Coordinates of N, CA, C and O in Angstrom, one line a residue:
M357 N 156.8 64.4 76.5 CA 156.3 63.1 77.0 C 157.4 62.5 77.9 O 158.4 62.2 77.4
G358 N 157.1 62.2 79.1 CA 158.0 61.6 80.0 C 157.6 60.2 80.3 O 156.5 59.7 80.0
L359 N 158.4 59.6 81.1 CA 158.1 58.2 81.5 C 157.2 58.3 82.7 O 157.2 59.2 83.5
P360 N 156.3 57.3 82.9 CA 155.4 57.3 84.0 C 156.2 57.2 85.3 O 157.2 56.5 85.4
T361 N 155.8 58.0 86.3 CA 156.5 58.0 87.5 C 156.0 57.0 88.5 O 156.6 56.7 89.5
E362 N 154.8 56.6 88.3 CA 154.1 55.6 89.3 C 154.2 54.2 88.7 O 154.2 54.0 87.5
A363 N 154.2 53.3 89.6 CA 154.2 51.9 89.2 C 152.8 51.5 88.7 O 151.8 52.1 89.2
P364 N 152.6 50.6 87.7 CA 151.3 50.3 87.2 C 150.5 49.6 88.3 O 151.0 48.9 89.2
T365 N 149.2 49.9 88.3 CA 148.3 49.3 89.3 C 147.9 47.9 88.9 O 148.1 47.5 87.8
V366 N 147.4 47.2 89.9 CA 146.9 45.8 89.7 C 145.8 45.8 88.6 O 145.8 44.9 87.7
E367 N 144.9 46.8 88.6 CA 143.9 46.8 87.6 C 144.4 47.0 86.2 O 144.0 46.4 85.2
A368 N 145.4 47.8 86.1 CA 146.0 48.1 84.8 C 146.7 46.8 84.2 O 146.7 46.5 83.1
L369 N 147.4 46.1 85.1 CA 148.1 44.9 84.7 C 147.0 43.8 84.4 O 147.2 43.1 83.4
A370 N 145.9 43.7 85.1 CA 144.9 42.7 84.8 C 144.2 43.0 83.5 O 143.9 42.1 82.8
S371 N 144.0 44.3 83.2 CA 143.3 44.6 81.9 C 144.2 44.2 80.7 O 143.7 43.9 79.7
G372 N 145.5 44.3 80.9 CA 146.4 43.9 79.8 C 146.9 42.5 79.9 O 147.9 42.2 79.3
G373 N 146.3 41.7 80.7 CA 146.8 40.3 81.0 C 146.9 39.5 79.8 O 147.9 38.8 79.6
L374 N 145.9 39.5 78.9 CA 146.0 38.7 77.7 C 147.1 39.1 76.8 O 147.8 38.3 76.2
E375 N 147.3 40.4 76.7 CA 148.4 40.9 75.9 C 149.8 40.5 76.5 O 150.7 40.2 75.8
L376 N 149.9 40.6 77.8 CA 151.1 40.2 78.4 C 151.4 38.7 78.3 O 152.5 38.3 78.1
Q377 N 150.3 37.9 78.4 CA 150.5 36.5 78.2 C 151.0 36.2 76.8 O 151.9 35.4 76.6
G378 N 150.4 36.8 75.8 CA 150.9 36.7 74.4 C 152.3 37.1 74.2 O 153.1 36.4 73.6
L379 N 152.7 38.2 74.8 CA 154.0 38.7 74.7 C 155.0 37.8 75.4 O 156.1 37.5 74.9
A380 N 154.6 37.3 76.6 CA 155.4 36.3 77.3 C 155.6 35.0 76.5 O 156.7 34.5 76.5
T381 N 154.6 34.6 75.9 CA 154.7 33.4 75.0 C 155.7 33.6 73.9 O 156.5 32.7 73.6
M382 N 155.6 34.7 73.2 CA 156.4 35.0 72.1 C 157.9 35.1 72.6 O 158.8 34.6 71.9
L383 N 158.1 35.8 73.7 CA 159.5 35.9 74.2 C 160.1 34.6 74.6 O 161.2 34.3 74.3
R384 N 159.2 33.7 75.1 CA 159.7 32.3 75.5 C 160.1 31.6 74.2 O 161.1 30.9 74.2
L385 N 159.2 31.7 73.2 CA 159.5 31.0 71.9 C 160.8 31.5 71.3 O 161.6 30.7 70.8
I386 N 161.0 32.8 71.3 CA 162.2 33.4 70.8 C 163.5 32.9 71.6 O 164.5 32.6 71.0
A387 N 163.3 32.9 72.9 CA 164.5 32.4 73.7 C 164.8 31.0 73.5 O 166.0 30.6 73.5
E388 N 163.8 30.1 73.2 CA 164.0 28.7 73.0 C 164.5 28.3 71.6 O 165.0 27.3 71.4
A389 N 164.2 29.2 70.7 CA 164.5 28.9 69.3 C 166.0 29.0 69.0 O 166.7 29.9 69.5
E390 N 166.5 28.0 68.2 CA 167.9 28.1 67.8 C 168.1 29.1 66.7 O 169.2 29.6 66.5
S391 N 167.1 29.2 65.8 CA 167.2 30.1 64.7 C 165.8 30.6 64.3 O 164.8 30.1 64.9
I392 N 165.7 31.5 63.4 CA 164.4 32.0 63.0 C 163.6 30.9 62.3 O 162.4 30.9 62.5
E393 N 164.3 30.0 61.5 CA 163.5 29.0 60.9 C 162.9 28.0 61.9 O 161.7 27.6 61.7
A394 N 163.6 27.7 63.0 CA 163.0 26.9 64.0 C 161.8 27.6 64.7 O 160.8 27.0 65.0
L395 N 161.9 28.9 64.9 CA 160.8 29.7 65.5 C 159.6 29.6 64.5 O 158.5 29.4 65.0
I396 N 159.8 29.8 63.3 CA 158.7 29.8 62.3 C 158.0 28.5 62.3 O 156.8 28.4 62.2
R397 N 158.8 27.4 62.3 CA 158.2 26.1 62.3 C 157.3 25.8 63.5 O 156.4 25.1 63.4
R398 N 157.6 26.4 64.6 CA 156.8 26.2 65.9 C 155.5 27.1 65.9 O 154.6 26.7 66.7
L399 N 155.5 28.1 65.1 CA 154.3 29.0 65.1 C 153.2 28.3 64.4 O 153.4 27.6 63.4
P400 N 151.9 28.5 64.8 CA 150.8 27.9 64.1 C 150.7 28.5 62.7 O 151.0 29.7 62.5
T401 N 150.5 27.7 61.7 CA 150.4 28.2 60.3 C 148.9 28.1 59.9 O 148.1 27.4 60.4
L402 N 148.6 29.0 58.9 CA 147.3 28.9 58.3 C 147.3 27.9 57.2 O 147.9 28.1 56.2
A403 N 146.7 26.8 57.4 CA 146.7 25.7 56.5 C 145.8 26.0 55.3 O 144.8 26.7 55.4
D404 N 146.3 25.6 54.1 CA 145.5 25.8 52.9 C 144.4 24.7 52.9 O 144.7 23.5 52.9
T405 N 143.2 25.2 53.0 CA 142.1 24.2 53.1 C 141.4 23.8 51.8 O 140.5 23.1 51.8
R406 N 142.0 24.3 50.7 CA 141.5 24.0 49.4 C 141.7 22.5 49.1 O 142.8 22.0 49.4
L407 N 140.7 21.8 48.5 CA 140.8 20.4 48.2 C 141.7 20.2 47.0 O 142.5 19.3 46.9
H408 N 141.6 21.1 46.0 CA 142.4 21.0 44.7 C 142.9 22.4 44.4 O 142.4 23.4 44.8
V409 N 144.0 22.4 43.7 CA 144.7 23.7 43.2 C 144.8 23.6 41.7 O 144.8 22.6 41.1
D410 N 145.0 24.8 41.1 CA 145.1 25.0 39.7 C 146.6 24.9 39.3 O 147.5 24.7 40.1
Y411 N 146.8 25.0 38.0 CA 148.2 25.0 37.5 C 149.1 26.0 38.2 O 150.2 25.6 38.6
A412 N 148.7 27.2 38.3 CA 149.6 28.2 38.9 C 150.0 27.9 40.4 O 151.2 27.9 40.7
E413 N 149.0 27.5 41.2 CA 149.3 27.1 42.6 C 150.1 25.8 42.6 O 151.0 25.7 43.5
A414 N 149.8 24.8 41.8 CA 150.6 23.6 41.8 C 152.0 23.9 41.4 O 153.0 23.4 42.1
A415 N 152.3 24.7 40.4 CA 153.6 25.1 40.0 C 154.3 25.8 41.1 O 155.5 25.6 41.4
R416 N 153.6 26.7 41.8 CA 154.3 27.5 42.9 C 154.7 26.5 44.0 O 155.8 26.6 44.5
R417 N 153.8 25.6 44.4 CA 154.1 24.6 45.5 C 155.3 23.7 45.1 O 156.1 23.3 45.9
L418 N 155.3 23.3 43.8 CA 156.4 22.4 43.4 C 157.7 23.2 43.1 O 158.8 22.6 42.9
G419 N 157.6 24.5 43.0 CA 158.8 25.3 42.7 C 159.3 25.2 41.3 O 160.5 25.2 41.0
I420 N 158.3 25.0 40.3 CA 158.7 24.9 38.9 C 157.8 25.8 38.1 O 156.8 26.4 38.6
P421 N 158.2 26.1 36.8 CA 157.4 26.9 36.0 C 156.1 26.3 35.6 O 156.0 25.1 35.4
E422 N 155.0 27.1 35.5 CA 153.7 26.6 35.1 C 153.7 25.9 33.8 O 153.1 24.8 33.6
N423 N 154.5 26.4 32.8 CA 154.6 25.8 31.5 C 155.1 24.4 31.6 O 154.8 23.5 30.7
W424 N 156.0 24.1 32.5 CA 156.6 22.7 32.6 C 155.5 21.8 32.9 O 155.4 20.7 32.3
L425 N 154.6 22.1 33.8 CA 153.4 21.3 34.2 C 152.5 21.1 32.9 O 152.1 20.0 32.6
R426 N 152.2 22.2 32.3 CA 151.3 22.2 31.1 C 151.9 21.3 30.0 O 151.1 20.5 29.4
D427 N 153.2 21.4 29.8 CA 153.8 20.6 28.7 C 153.8 19.1 29.0 O 153.8 18.3 28.1
R428 N 153.8 18.7 30.3 CA 153.9 17.3 30.6 C 152.6 16.7 31.3 O 152.7 15.6 31.8
I429 N 151.5 17.4 31.1 CA 150.3 17.0 31.9 C 149.9 15.6 31.5 O 149.3 14.9 32.4
G430 N 150.1 15.1 30.3 CA 149.7 13.8 29.9 C 150.4 12.7 30.7 O 149.9 11.6 30.8
A431 N 151.6 13.0 31.3 CA 152.3 12.0 32.0 C 152.3 12.2 33.5 O 153.0 11.5 34.2
L432 N 151.6 13.2 34.0 CA 151.6 13.5 35.4 C 150.2 13.2 36.0 O 149.2 13.4 35.4
P433 N 150.2 12.8 37.3 CA 148.9 12.6 38.0 C 148.2 13.9 38.1 O 148.8 14.9 38.5
H434 N 146.9 13.9 37.8 CA 146.1 15.1 38.0 C 144.6 14.7 38.0 O 144.3 13.6 37.8
R435 N 143.7 15.7 38.2 CA 142.3 15.5 38.1 C 141.8 16.3 37.0 O 142.3 17.4 36.7
K436 N 140.7 15.9 36.3 CA 140.1 16.6 35.2 C 138.6 16.7 35.5 O 137.9 15.7 35.6
M437 N 138.1 17.9 35.6 CA 136.7 18.2 35.8 C 136.3 19.0 34.6 O 136.5 20.2 34.6
G438 N 135.7 18.3 33.7 CA 135.3 19.0 32.4 C 136.6 19.4 31.7 O 137.4 18.6 31.5
R439 N 136.7 20.7 31.4 CA 137.9 21.2 30.8 C 139.0 21.7 31.8 O 140.0 22.2 31.4
Y440 N 138.7 21.6 33.1 CA 139.6 22.1 34.1 C 140.5 21.1 34.6 O 140.1 20.0 35.0
V441 N 141.8 21.4 34.6 CA 142.8 20.5 35.2 C 143.1 21.0 36.6 O 143.4 22.2 36.8
I442 N 143.0 20.1 37.6 CA 143.3 20.5 38.9 C 144.2 19.4 39.6 O 144.3 18.3 39.1
F443 N 144.9 19.8 40.7 CA 145.8 18.9 41.3 C 145.4 18.7 42.8 O 145.1 19.8 43.5
S444 N 145.4 17.5 43.3 CA 145.2 17.3 44.8 C 146.6 17.3 45.4 O 147.6 17.2 44.8
E445 N 146.5 17.3 46.8 CA 147.8 17.2 47.5 C 148.6 15.9 47.2 O 149.8 15.9 47.0
E446 N 147.8 14.8 47.0 CA 148.4 13.5 46.7 C 149.1 13.6 45.3 O 150.1 13.0 45.1
D447 N 148.4 14.3 44.4 CA 149.0 14.4 43.0 C 150.3 15.2 43.1 O 151.3 14.7 42.4
L448 N 150.4 16.2 43.8 CA 151.6 17.0 43.9 C 152.7 16.2 44.6 O 153.8 16.2 44.1
K449 N 152.4 15.4 45.6 CA 153.4 14.5 46.2 C 153.8 13.5 45.2 O 155.0 13.2 45.2
A450 N 152.9 12.9 44.5 CA 153.3 11.9 43.5 C 154.2 12.5 42.4 O 155.2 11.8 42.0
I451 N 153.9 13.7 41.9 CA 154.7 14.3 40.9 C 156.1 14.5 41.5 O 157.1 14.3 40.8
S452 N 156.2 15.0 42.7 CA 157.5 15.2 43.3 C 158.3 13.9 43.5 O 159.5 13.9 43.2
E453 N 157.6 12.8 43.8 CA 158.3 11.5 44.0 C 158.7 11.0 42.6 O 159.7 10.3 42.5
M454 N 158.0 11.3 41.6 CA 158.3 10.8 40.2 C 159.7 11.3 39.8 O 160.4 10.6 39.1
Y455 N 160.0 12.5 40.2 CA 161.3 13.1 39.8 C 162.3 13.2 40.9 O 163.3 13.9 40.8
A456 N 162.2 12.3 41.9 CA 163.1 12.3 43.0 C 164.4 11.7 42.5 O 164.4 10.7 41.8
V457 N 165.5 12.2 42.9 CA 166.8 11.7 42.5 C 167.4 11.1 43.8 O 167.5 11.8 44.8
H458 N 167.8 9.8 43.7 CA 168.4 9.1 44.9 C 169.8 8.8 44.5 O 170.1 7.8 43.8
P459 N 170.8 9.6 45.0 CA 172.2 9.3 44.7 C 172.7 8.0 45.4 O 172.0 7.4 46.3
N460 N 173.8 7.5 44.9 CA 174.4 6.3 45.4 C 173.6 5.0 45.2 O 173.7 4.1 46.0
G461 N 172.8 5.0 44.2 CA 172.1 3.8 43.8 C 170.9 3.4 44.7 O 170.5 2.3 44.7
A462 N 170.4 4.4 45.5 CA 169.3 4.0 46.4 C 168.1 3.6 45.6 O 167.3 2.7 46.0
E463 N 167.8 4.1 44.4 CA 166.8 3.7 43.5 C 167.4 3.2 42.2 O 167.1 3.7 41.1
K464 N 168.3 2.3 42.3 CA 169.1 1.9 41.2 C 168.3 1.3 40.1 O 167.4 0.5 40.4
G465 N 168.5 1.7 38.9 CA 167.8 1.1 37.8 C 166.6 1.9 37.4 O 165.9 1.6 36.5
K466 N 166.3 3.0 38.1 CA 165.1 3.7 37.8 C 165.5 5.1 37.2 O 166.4 5.7 37.7
G467 N 164.8 5.5 36.1 CA 165.1 6.8 35.5 C 164.3 7.9 36.2 O 163.5 7.6 37.1
N468 N 164.5 9.1 35.8 CA 163.8 10.2 36.4 C 162.3 10.2 36.2 O 161.5 10.7 36.9
D469 N 161.9 9.4 35.2 CA 160.4 9.3 34.9 C 159.8 8.1 35.4 O 158.7 7.8 35.1
G470 N 160.6 7.3 36.3 CA 160.0 6.1 36.9 C 160.1 4.9 36.1 O 159.7 3.8 36.5
I471 N 160.7 4.9 34.9 CA 160.8 3.7 34.0 C 162.0 2.9 34.5 O 163.1 3.4 34.8
N472 N 161.8 1.6 34.6 CA 162.9 0.7 35.0 C 163.8 0.5 33.8 O 163.5 -0.2 32.9
L473 N 165.0 1.2 33.9 CA 165.9 1.2 32.8 C 166.6 -0.2 32.6 O 167.0 -0.6 31.5
S474 N 166.7 -1.0 33.7 CA 167.4 -2.3 33.6 C 166.5 -3.2 32.8 O 167.0 -4.2 32.2
A475 N 165.2 -3.0 32.6 CA 164.3 -3.9 31.9 C 164.4 -3.6 30.4 O 163.9 -4.3 29.6
L476 N 165.0 -2.5 30.0 CA 165.1 -2.1 28.6 C 166.2 -2.9 27.9 O 167.3 -2.8 28.4
T477 N 165.9 -3.5 26.8 CA 167.0 -4.2 26.1 C 166.8 -3.8 24.6 O 165.7 -3.6 24.2
P478 N 167.9 -3.8 23.9 CA 167.8 -3.5 22.5 C 167.1 -4.6 21.7 O 167.1 -5.7 22.0
S479 N 166.3 -4.1 20.7 CA 165.6 -5.1 19.9 C 166.6 -5.8 19.0 O 167.7 -5.4 18.7
S480 N 166.1 -6.9 18.4 CA 167.0 -7.7 17.5 C 167.2 -6.9 16.2 O 168.2 -7.3 15.5
R481 N 166.4 -5.9 15.9 CA 166.6 -5.1 14.7 C 167.6 -4.0 14.9 O 167.9 -3.3 13.9
S482 N 168.0 -3.7 16.1 CA 168.9 -2.6 16.3 C 170.3 -2.9 15.7 O 170.7 -4.0 15.7
R483 N 170.9 -1.8 15.2 CA 172.2 -2.0 14.6 C 173.3 -2.1 15.7 O 173.2 -1.4 16.7
S484 N 174.3 -2.8 15.4 CA 175.4 -2.9 16.3 C 176.3 -1.7 16.0 O 176.5 -1.3 14.8
R485 N 177.0 -1.2 17.0 CA 177.9 0.0 16.7 C 179.2 -0.5 16.2 O 179.8 -1.5 16.6
A486 N 179.7 0.2 15.2 CA 181.0 -0.2 14.6 C 182.1 0.2 15.6 O 182.1 1.3 16.2
R487 N 183.0 -0.7 15.7 CA 184.1 -0.4 16.7 C 185.3 0.2 15.9 O 185.6 -0.2 14.8
R488 N 185.9 1.2 16.4 CA 187.0 1.9 15.7 C 188.3 1.5 16.3 O 188.6 1.2 17.3

């Protein structure tokens, strides 16, 4: 098998026009991208069109073990349809925000579970600590 000796005809180029346009677009994107991550962000993605997701998918999206979600479900936003527990996109975002850590006091006085720690005071019945 050798290389073609003749230049491609206009008809041959026209028939592969769509393929050439796609190839040219990809080459332009690669040339403009600073990195692979930047290139991937610019490519169209297949959006997940599901309205709700189950434990496994929610855990995958949050990057946590499924058992962590199951163990804390009573304190997390979720939907319940009969015996099925499902999560919406808003639920997943709310869970993520509940456990956001803001260094340098950006969310001063809030614990990881959203409880205002500055409002907590010892009861009058609590024992004082003995000083040594």
